[in-house]
Tab-separated table of C-alpha atoms and ligand atoms in Angstrom:
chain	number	residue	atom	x	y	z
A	182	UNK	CA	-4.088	-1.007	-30.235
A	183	UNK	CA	-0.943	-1.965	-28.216
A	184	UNK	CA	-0.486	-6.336	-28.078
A	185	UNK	CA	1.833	-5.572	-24.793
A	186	UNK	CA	0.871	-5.341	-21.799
A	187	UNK	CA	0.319	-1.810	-20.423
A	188	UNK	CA	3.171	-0.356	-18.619
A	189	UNK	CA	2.664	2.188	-16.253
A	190	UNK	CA	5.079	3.903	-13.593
A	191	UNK	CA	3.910	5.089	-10.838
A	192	UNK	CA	6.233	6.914	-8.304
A	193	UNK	CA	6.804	7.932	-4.903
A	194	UNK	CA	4.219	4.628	-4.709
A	195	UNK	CA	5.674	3.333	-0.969
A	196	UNK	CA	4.323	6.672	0.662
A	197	UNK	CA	1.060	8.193	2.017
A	198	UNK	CA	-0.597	8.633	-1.405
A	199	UNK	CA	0.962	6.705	-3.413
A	200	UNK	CA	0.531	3.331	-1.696
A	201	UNK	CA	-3.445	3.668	-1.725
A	202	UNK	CA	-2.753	4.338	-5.520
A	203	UNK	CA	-0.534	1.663	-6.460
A	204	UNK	CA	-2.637	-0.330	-4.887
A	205	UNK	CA	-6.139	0.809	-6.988
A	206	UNK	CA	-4.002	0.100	-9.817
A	207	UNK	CA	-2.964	-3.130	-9.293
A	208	UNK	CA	-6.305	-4.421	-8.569
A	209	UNK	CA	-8.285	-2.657	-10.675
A	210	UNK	CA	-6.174	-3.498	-13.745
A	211	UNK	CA	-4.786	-6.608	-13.625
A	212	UNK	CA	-3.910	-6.190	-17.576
A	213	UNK	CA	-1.325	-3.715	-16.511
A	214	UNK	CA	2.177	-3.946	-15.440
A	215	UNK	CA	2.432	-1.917	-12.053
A	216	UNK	CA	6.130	-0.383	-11.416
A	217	UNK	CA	6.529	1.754	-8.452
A	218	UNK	CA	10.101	3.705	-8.121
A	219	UNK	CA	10.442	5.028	-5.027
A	220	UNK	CA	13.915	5.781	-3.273
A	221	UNK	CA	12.191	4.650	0.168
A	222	UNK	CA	13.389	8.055	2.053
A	223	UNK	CA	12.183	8.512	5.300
A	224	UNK	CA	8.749	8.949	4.288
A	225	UNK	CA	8.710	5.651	1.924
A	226	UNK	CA	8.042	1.989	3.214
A	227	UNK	CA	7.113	-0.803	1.755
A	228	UNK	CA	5.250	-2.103	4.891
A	229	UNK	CA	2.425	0.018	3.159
A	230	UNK	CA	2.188	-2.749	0.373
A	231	UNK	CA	2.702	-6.060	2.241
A	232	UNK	CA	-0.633	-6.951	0.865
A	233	UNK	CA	0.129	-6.864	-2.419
A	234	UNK	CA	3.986	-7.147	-2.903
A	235	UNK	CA	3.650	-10.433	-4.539
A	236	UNK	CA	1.120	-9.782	-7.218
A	237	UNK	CA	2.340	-10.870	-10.895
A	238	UNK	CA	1.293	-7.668	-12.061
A	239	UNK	CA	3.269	-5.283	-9.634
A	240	UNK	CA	7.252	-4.608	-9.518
A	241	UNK	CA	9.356	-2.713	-7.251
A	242	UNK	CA	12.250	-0.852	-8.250
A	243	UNK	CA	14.052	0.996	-5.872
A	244	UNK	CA	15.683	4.258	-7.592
A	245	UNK	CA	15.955	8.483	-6.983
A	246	UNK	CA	14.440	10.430	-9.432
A	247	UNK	CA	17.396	12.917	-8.872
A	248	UNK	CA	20.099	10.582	-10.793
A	249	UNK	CA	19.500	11.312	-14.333
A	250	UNK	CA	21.498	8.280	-15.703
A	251	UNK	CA	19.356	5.695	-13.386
A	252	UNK	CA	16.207	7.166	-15.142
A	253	UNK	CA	17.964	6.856	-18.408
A	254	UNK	CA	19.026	3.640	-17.901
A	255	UNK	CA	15.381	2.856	-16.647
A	256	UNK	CA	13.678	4.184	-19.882
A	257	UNK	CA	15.674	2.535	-22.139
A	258	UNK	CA	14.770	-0.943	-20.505
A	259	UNK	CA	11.131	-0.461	-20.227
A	260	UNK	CA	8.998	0.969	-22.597
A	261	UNK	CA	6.293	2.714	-20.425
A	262	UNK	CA	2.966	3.877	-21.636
A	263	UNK	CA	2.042	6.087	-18.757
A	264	UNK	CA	4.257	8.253	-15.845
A	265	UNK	CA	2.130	8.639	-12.612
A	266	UNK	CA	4.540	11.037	-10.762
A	267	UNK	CA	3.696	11.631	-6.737
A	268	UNK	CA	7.306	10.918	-5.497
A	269	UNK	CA	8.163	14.170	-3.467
A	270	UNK	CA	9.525	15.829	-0.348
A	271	UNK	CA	5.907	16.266	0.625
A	272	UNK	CA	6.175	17.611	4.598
A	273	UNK	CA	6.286	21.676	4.650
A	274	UNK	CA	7.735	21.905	7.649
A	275	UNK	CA	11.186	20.252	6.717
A	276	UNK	CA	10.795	22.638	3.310
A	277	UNK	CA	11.096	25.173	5.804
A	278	UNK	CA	14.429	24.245	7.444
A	279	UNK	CA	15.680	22.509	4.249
A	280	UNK	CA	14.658	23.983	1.319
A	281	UNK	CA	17.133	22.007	-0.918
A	282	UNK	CA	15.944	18.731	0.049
A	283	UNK	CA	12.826	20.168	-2.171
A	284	UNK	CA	13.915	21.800	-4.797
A	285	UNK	CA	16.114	18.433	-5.649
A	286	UNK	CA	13.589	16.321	-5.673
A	287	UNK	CA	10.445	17.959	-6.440
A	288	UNK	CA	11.553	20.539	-9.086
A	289	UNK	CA	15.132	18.506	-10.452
A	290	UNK	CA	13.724	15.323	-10.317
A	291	UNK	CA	9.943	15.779	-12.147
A	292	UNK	CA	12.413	17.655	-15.147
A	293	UNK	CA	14.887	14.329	-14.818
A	294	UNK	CA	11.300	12.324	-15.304
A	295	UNK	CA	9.782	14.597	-18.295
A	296	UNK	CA	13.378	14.609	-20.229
A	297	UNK	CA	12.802	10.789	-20.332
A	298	UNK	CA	8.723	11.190	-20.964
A	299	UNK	CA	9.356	13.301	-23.956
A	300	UNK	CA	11.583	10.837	-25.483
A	301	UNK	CA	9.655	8.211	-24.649
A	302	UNK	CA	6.154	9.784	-26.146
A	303	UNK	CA	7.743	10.657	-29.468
A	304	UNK	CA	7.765	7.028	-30.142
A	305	UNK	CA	4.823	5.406	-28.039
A	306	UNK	CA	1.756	6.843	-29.351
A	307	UNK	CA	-1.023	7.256	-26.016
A	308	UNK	CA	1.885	8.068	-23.456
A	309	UNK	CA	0.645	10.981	-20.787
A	310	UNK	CA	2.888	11.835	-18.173
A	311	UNK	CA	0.662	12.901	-14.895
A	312	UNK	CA	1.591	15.214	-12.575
A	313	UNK	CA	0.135	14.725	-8.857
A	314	UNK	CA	-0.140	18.354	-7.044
A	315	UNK	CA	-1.160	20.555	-4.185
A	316	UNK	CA	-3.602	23.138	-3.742
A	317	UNK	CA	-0.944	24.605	-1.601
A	318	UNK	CA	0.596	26.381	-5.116
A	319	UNK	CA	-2.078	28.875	-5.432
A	320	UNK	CA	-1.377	30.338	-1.759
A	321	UNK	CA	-3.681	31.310	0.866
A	322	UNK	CA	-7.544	32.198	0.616
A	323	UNK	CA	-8.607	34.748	3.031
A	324	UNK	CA	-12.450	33.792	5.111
A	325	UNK	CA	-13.879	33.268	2.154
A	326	UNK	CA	-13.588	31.521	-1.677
A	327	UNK	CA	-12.239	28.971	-3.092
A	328	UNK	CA	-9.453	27.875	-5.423
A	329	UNK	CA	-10.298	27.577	-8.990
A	330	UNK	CA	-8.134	25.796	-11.222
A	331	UNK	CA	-7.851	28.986	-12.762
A	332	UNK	CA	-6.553	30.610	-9.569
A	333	UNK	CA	-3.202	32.875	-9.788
A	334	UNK	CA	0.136	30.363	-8.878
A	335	UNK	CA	0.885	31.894	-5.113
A	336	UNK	CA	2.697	29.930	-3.493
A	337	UNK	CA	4.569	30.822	0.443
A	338	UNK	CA	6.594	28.188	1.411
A	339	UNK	CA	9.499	26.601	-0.183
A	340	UNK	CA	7.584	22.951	-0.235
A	341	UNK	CA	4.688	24.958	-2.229
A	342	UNK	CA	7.313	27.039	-4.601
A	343	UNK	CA	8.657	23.484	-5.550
A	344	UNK	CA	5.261	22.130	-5.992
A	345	UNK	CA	4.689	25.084	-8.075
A	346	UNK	CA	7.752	25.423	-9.972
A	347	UNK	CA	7.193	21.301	-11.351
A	348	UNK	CA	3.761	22.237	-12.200
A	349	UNK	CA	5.106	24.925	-14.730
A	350	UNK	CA	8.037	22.865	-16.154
A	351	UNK	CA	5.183	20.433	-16.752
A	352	UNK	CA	2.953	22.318	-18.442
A	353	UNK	CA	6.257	23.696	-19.661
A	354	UNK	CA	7.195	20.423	-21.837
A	355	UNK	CA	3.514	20.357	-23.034
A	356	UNK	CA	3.987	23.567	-24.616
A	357	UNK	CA	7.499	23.231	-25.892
A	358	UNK	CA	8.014	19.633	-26.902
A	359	UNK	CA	3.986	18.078	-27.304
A	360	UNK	CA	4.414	16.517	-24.365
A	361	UNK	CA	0.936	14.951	-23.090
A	362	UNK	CA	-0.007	15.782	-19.462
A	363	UNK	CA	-2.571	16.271	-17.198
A	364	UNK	CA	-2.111	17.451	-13.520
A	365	UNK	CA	-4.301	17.485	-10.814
A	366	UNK	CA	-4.200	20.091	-7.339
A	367	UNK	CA	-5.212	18.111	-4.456
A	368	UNK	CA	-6.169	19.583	-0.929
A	369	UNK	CA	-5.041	18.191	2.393
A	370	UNK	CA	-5.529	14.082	2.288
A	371	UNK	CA	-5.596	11.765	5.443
A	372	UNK	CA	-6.243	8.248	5.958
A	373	UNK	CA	-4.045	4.933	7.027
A	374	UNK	CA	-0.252	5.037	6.152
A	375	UNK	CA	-0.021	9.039	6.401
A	376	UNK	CA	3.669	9.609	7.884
A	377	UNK	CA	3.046	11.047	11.994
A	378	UNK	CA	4.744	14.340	11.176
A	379	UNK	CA	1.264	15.606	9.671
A	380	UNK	CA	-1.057	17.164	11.847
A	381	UNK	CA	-3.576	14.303	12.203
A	382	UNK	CA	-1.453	11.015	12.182
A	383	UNK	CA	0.939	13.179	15.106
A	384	UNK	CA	-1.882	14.059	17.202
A	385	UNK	CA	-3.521	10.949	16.408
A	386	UNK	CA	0.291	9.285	17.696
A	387	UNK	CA	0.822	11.684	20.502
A	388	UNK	CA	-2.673	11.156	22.060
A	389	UNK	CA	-1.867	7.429	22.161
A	390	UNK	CA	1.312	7.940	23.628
A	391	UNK	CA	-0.251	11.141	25.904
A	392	UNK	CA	2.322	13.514	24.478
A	393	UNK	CA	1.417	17.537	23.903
A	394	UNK	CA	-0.575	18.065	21.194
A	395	UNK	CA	1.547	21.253	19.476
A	396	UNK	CA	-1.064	23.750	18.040
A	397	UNK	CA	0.317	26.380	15.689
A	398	UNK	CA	0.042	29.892	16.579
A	399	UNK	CA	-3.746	30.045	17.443
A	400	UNK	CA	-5.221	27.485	15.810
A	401	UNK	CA	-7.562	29.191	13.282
A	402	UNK	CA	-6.263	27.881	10.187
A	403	UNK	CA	-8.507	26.131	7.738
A	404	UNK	CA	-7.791	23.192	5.863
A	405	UNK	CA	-10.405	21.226	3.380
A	406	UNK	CA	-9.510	17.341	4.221
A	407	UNK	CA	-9.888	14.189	2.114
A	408	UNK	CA	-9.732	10.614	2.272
A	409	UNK	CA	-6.846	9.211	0.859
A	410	UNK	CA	-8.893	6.546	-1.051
A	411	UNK	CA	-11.032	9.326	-2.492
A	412	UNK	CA	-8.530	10.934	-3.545
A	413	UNK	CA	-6.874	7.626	-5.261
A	414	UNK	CA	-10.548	7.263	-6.977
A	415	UNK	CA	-9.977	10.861	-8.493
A	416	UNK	CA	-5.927	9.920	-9.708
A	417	UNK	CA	-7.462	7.194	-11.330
A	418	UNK	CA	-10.041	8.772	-13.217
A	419	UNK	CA	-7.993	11.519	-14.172
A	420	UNK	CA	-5.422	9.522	-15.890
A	421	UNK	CA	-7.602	7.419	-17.854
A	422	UNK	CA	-10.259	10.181	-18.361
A	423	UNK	CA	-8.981	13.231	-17.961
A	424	UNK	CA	-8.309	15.694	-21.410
A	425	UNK	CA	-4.170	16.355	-22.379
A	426	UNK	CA	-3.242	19.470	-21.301
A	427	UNK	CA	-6.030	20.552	-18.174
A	428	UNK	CA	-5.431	21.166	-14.427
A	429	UNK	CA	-7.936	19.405	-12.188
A	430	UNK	CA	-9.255	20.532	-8.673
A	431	UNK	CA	-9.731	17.787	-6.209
A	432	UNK	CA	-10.884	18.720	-2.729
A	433	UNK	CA	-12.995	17.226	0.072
A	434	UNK	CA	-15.542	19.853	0.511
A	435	UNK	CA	-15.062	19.547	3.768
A	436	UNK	CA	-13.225	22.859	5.335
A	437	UNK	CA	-12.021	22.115	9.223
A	438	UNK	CA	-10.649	24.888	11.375
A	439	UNK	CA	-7.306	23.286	13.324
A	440	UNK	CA	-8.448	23.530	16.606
A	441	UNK	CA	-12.066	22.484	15.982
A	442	UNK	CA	-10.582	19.202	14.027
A	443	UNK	CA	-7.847	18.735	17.041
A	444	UNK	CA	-10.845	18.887	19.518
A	445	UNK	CA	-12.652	16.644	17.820
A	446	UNK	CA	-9.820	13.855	17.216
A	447	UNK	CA	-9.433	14.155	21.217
A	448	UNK	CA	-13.054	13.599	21.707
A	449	UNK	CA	-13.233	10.510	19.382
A	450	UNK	CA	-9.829	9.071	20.645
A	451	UNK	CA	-11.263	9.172	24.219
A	452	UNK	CA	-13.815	7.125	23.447
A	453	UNK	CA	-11.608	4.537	21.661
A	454	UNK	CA	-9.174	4.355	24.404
A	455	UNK	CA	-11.646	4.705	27.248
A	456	UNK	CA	-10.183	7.899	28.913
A	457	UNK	CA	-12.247	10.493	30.538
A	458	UNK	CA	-14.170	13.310	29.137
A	459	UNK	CA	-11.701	15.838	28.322
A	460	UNK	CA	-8.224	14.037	29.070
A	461	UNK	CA	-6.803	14.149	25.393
A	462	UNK	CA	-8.198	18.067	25.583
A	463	UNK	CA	-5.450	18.667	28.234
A	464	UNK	CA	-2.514	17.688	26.149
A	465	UNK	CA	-3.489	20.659	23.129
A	466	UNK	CA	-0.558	22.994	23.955
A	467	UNK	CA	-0.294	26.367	21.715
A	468	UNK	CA	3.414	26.495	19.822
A	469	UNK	CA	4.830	28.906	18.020
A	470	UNK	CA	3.129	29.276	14.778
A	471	UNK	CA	4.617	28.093	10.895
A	472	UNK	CA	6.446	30.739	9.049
A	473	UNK	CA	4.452	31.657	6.090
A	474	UNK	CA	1.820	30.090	7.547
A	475	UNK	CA	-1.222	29.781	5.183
A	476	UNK	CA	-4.345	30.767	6.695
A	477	UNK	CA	-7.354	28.787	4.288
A	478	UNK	CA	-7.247	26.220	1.845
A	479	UNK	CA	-10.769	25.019	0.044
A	480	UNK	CA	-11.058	23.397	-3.154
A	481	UNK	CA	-13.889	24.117	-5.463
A	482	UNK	CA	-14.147	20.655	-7.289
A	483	UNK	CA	-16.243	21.638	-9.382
A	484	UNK	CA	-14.284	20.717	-12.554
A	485	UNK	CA	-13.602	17.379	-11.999
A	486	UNK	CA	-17.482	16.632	-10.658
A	487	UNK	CA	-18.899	18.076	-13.921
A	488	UNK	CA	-16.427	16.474	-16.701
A	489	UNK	CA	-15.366	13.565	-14.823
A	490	UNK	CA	-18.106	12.515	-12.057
A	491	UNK	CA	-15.772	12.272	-9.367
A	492	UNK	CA	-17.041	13.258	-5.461
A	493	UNK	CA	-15.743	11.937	-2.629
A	494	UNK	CA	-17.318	8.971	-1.207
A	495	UNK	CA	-16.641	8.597	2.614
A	496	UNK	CA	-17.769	11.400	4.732
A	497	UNK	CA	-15.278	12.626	7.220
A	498	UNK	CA	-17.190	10.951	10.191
A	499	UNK	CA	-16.500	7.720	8.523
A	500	UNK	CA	-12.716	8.556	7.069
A	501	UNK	CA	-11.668	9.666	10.873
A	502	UNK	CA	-13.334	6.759	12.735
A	503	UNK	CA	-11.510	4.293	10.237
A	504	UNK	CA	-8.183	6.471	10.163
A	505	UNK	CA	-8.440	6.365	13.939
A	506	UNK	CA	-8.736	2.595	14.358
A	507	UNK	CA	-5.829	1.937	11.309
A	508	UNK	CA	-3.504	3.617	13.688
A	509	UNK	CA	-4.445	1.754	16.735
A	510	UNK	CA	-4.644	-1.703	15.110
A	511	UNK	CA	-0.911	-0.701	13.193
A	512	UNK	CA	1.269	-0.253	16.865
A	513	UNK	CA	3.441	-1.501	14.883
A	514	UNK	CA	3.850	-0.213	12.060
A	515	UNK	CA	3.893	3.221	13.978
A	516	UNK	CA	6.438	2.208	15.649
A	517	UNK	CA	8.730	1.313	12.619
A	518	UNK	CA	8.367	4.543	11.622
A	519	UNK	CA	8.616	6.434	14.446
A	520	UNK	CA	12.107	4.919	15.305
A	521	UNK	CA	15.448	6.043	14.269
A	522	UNK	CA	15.676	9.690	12.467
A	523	UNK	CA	11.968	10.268	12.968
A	524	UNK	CA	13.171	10.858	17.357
A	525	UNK	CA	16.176	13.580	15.969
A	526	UNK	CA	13.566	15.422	13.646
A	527	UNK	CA	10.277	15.498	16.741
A	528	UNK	CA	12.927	16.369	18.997
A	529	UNK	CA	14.522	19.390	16.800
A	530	UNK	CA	10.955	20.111	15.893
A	531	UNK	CA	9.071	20.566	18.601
A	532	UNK	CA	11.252	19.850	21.778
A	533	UNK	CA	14.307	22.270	20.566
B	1434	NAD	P1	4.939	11.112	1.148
B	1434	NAD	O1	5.979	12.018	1.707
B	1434	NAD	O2	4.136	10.275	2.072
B	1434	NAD	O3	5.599	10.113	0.086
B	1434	NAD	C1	6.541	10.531	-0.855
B	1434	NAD	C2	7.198	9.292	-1.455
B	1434	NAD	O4	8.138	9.732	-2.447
B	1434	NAD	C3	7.956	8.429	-0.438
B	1434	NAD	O5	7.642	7.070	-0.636
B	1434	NAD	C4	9.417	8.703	-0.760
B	1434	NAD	O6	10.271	7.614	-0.465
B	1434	NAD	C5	9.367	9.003	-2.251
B	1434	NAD	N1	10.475	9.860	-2.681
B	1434	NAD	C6	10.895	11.016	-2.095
B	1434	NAD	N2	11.966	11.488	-2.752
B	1434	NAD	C7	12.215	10.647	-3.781
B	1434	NAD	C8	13.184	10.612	-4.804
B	1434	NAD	N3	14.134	11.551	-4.904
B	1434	NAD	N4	13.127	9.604	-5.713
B	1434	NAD	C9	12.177	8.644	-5.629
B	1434	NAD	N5	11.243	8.607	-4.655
B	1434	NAD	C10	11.265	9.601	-3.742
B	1434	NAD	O7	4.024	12.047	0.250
B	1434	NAD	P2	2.420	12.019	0.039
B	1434	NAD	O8	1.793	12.788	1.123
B	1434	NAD	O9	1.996	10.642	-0.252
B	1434	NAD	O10	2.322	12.899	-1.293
B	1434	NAD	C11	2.480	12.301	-2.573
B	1434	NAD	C12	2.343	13.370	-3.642
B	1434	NAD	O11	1.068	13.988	-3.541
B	1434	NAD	C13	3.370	14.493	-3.497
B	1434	NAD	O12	3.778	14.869	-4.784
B	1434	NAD	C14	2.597	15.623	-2.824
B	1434	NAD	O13	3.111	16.880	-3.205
B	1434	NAD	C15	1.207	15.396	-3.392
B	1434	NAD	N6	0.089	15.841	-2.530
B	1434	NAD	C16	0.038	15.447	-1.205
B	1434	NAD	C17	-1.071	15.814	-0.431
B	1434	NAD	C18	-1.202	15.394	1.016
B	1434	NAD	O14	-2.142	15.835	1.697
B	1434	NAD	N7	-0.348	14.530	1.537
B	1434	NAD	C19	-2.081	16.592	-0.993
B	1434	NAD	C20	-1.973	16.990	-2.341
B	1434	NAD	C21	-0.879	16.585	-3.096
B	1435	DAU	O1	-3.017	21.048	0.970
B	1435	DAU	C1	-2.288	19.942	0.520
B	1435	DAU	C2	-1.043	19.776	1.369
B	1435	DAU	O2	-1.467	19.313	2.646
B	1435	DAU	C3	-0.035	18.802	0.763
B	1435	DAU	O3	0.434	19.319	-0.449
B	1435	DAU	C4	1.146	18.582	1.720
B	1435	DAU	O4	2.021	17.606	1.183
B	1435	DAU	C5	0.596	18.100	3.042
B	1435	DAU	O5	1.651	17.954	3.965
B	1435	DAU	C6	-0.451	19.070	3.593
B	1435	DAU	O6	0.167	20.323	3.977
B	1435	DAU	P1	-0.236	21.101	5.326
B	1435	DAU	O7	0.880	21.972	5.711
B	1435	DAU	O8	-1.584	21.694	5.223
B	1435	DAU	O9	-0.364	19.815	6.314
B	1435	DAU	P2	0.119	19.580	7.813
B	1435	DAU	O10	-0.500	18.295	8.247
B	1435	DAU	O11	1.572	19.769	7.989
B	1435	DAU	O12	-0.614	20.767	8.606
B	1435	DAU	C7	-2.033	20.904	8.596
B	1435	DAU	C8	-2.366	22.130	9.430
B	1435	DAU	O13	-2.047	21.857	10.811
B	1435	DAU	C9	-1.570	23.367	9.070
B	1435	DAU	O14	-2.386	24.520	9.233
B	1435	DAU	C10	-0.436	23.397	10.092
B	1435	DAU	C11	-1.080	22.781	11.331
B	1435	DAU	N1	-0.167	22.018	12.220
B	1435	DAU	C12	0.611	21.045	11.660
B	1435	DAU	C13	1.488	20.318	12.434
B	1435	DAU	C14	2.359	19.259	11.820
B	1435	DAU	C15	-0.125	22.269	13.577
B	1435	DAU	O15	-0.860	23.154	14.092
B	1435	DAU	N2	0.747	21.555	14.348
B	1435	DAU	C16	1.567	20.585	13.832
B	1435	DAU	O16	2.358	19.988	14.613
């Protein structure tokens, strides 16, 4: 039994996923020491943590993953007893016009994390270094099935390859140095602080401001969404319960064609903003579709609902309707981050 307090890092904590999990962590175990390194890119802001920046058990350091000798440096100061890795270039599209800007940080940066881990675990019995994935690495599903985490690695675009590539050099290290892991393949999440360059905080953005809702190709792509706060729930349980060495599945059961989900958001944000019957409906606008466009994604969660007892809690009614009013209660915070470089990338984009 360790006398010090636990010490676990969490990164890529000041974005979409990892906020809502920093956050768990912090107030669900107070007897832990919280540090979240995150190199605040574009997608990162600490805005997402106002609420609990000044909690004794929570510490920001601000640091790349890419720079081996910060890491180094890092490790030797603090003795951590867990890795909680989400920090990531996370938005396929930009993988897609930048494929470096991935394979940096998502592939150079989780090996710059597990050269330290290994080191580190050698000498601090009960250290597990978690990987936080997509379902995006096992490619497409045709109408029907479901991913399994047994499911061939196929991944299509260069965001997914990277996703899939860390995944291996993870399980990698377990195999080659006893290194103890345990990495979980999420499907699509959603929820307050989600960066407006995914499909629902943009359309959710664009309807507000009455801008053209861009549709890829013809909209009958399927995605299976969850709540970012379910999905937190499952990250939780899978580091403290989850066995060394296994993959777990964590999906929403909950599969939504594009344009039925688009439709929907416009008939909900109507309401909310008191516009007509059908006025967001007019803005949906048909684009050029993704390259390597994925057609289905479903989860089968079994796995993790069997072993671990996870589900997800809030239905999607409930997750949109509370997504929905986040957005239009945080003007603000919308409009931090839709300043600056976020105008040069909508603009290259979508307006050419
Ligand atoms: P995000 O883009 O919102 O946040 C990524 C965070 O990582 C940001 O705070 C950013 O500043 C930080 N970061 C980026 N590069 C860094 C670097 N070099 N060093 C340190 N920090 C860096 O991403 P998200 O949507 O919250 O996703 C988090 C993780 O979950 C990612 O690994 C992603 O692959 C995975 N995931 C996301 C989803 C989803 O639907 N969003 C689903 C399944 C899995
Ligand atoms: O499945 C998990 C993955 O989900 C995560 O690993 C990724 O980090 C996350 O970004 C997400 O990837 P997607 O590509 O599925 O999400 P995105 O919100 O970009 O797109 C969802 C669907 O909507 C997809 O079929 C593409 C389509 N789309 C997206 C945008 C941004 C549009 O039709 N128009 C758009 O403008």
């Amino acid at each position: 039994m360790k006398s010090h307090k636990r010490n676990i890092l969490i990164t890529g904590g000041a974005g979409f996923i990892g906020s809502h999990v920093v956050r768990r962590f912090v107030e669900e175990y107070k007897k832990y020491q919280i540090y979240n390194l995150d190199a605040l890119t574009y997608a990162g802001n600490l805005e997402n943590l106002k609420d609990i920046e000044n909690a004794p058990n929570y510490s920001f350091i601000k640091g790349d993953i890419t720079d081996s000798e910060f890491l180094k440096e890092l490790f030797s100061q603090i003795e951590f007893d867990g890795v909680v890795h989400l920090a990531a270039e996370s938005h396929v599209d930009r993988s897609i016009s930048d494929p470096l800007s991935f394979v940096k940080t998502n592939i150079l940066g989780t090996v710059n994390l597990l050269n330290e881990s290994v080191a580190l675990s050698r000498k601090n019995e009960g250290f597990r270094f978690y990987h936080v994935s997509t379902d995006e690495v096992y490619g497409a599903l045709g109408d029907t099935g479901y991913f399994l985490e047994t499911t061939a690695y196929s991944p299509n675009s260069p965001y997914s390859a990277s996703k899939a590539s860390s995944d291996h050099f993870v399980r990698a290290y377990g195999e080659t140095y006893g290194l103890p892991f345990v990495i979980s393949n999420c499907s699509n999440n959603y929820g307050p602080n989600h960066f407006p360059e995914k499909l629902i905080p943009l359309f959710i953005n664009n309807i507000i401001q009455k801008r053209p809702l861009p549709v890829y190709g013809d909209g009958n792509y399927t995605r299976d969404w969850l709540y970012v706060i379910d999905h937190a729930r499952a990250i939780d349980l899978v580091f403290h319960e989850g066995k060394n060495g296994e993959t777990y599945n964590i999906g929403g059961f909950n599969e939504w064609k594009n344009i039925d989900l688009v439709k929907l958001l416009c008939q909900l944000m109507n309401r909310k903003l008191g516009r007509p019957d059908g006025a967001s409906e007019e803005l949906i606008t048909f684009v050029k579709d993704r390259p390597g466009h994925d057609l289905r994604y479903a989860i089968d969660a079994t796995k993790i609902n069997k072993e671990l007892g996870w589900k997800p809690s809030v239905t999607f009614e409930k997750g949109l309707d509370k997504t929905i009013d986040w957005y239009l209660e945080n003007q603000e915070w919308l409009g931090h981050v839709t300043s600056g470089d976020y105008k040069k990338y909508y603009k290259k984009q979508y307006q050419h």
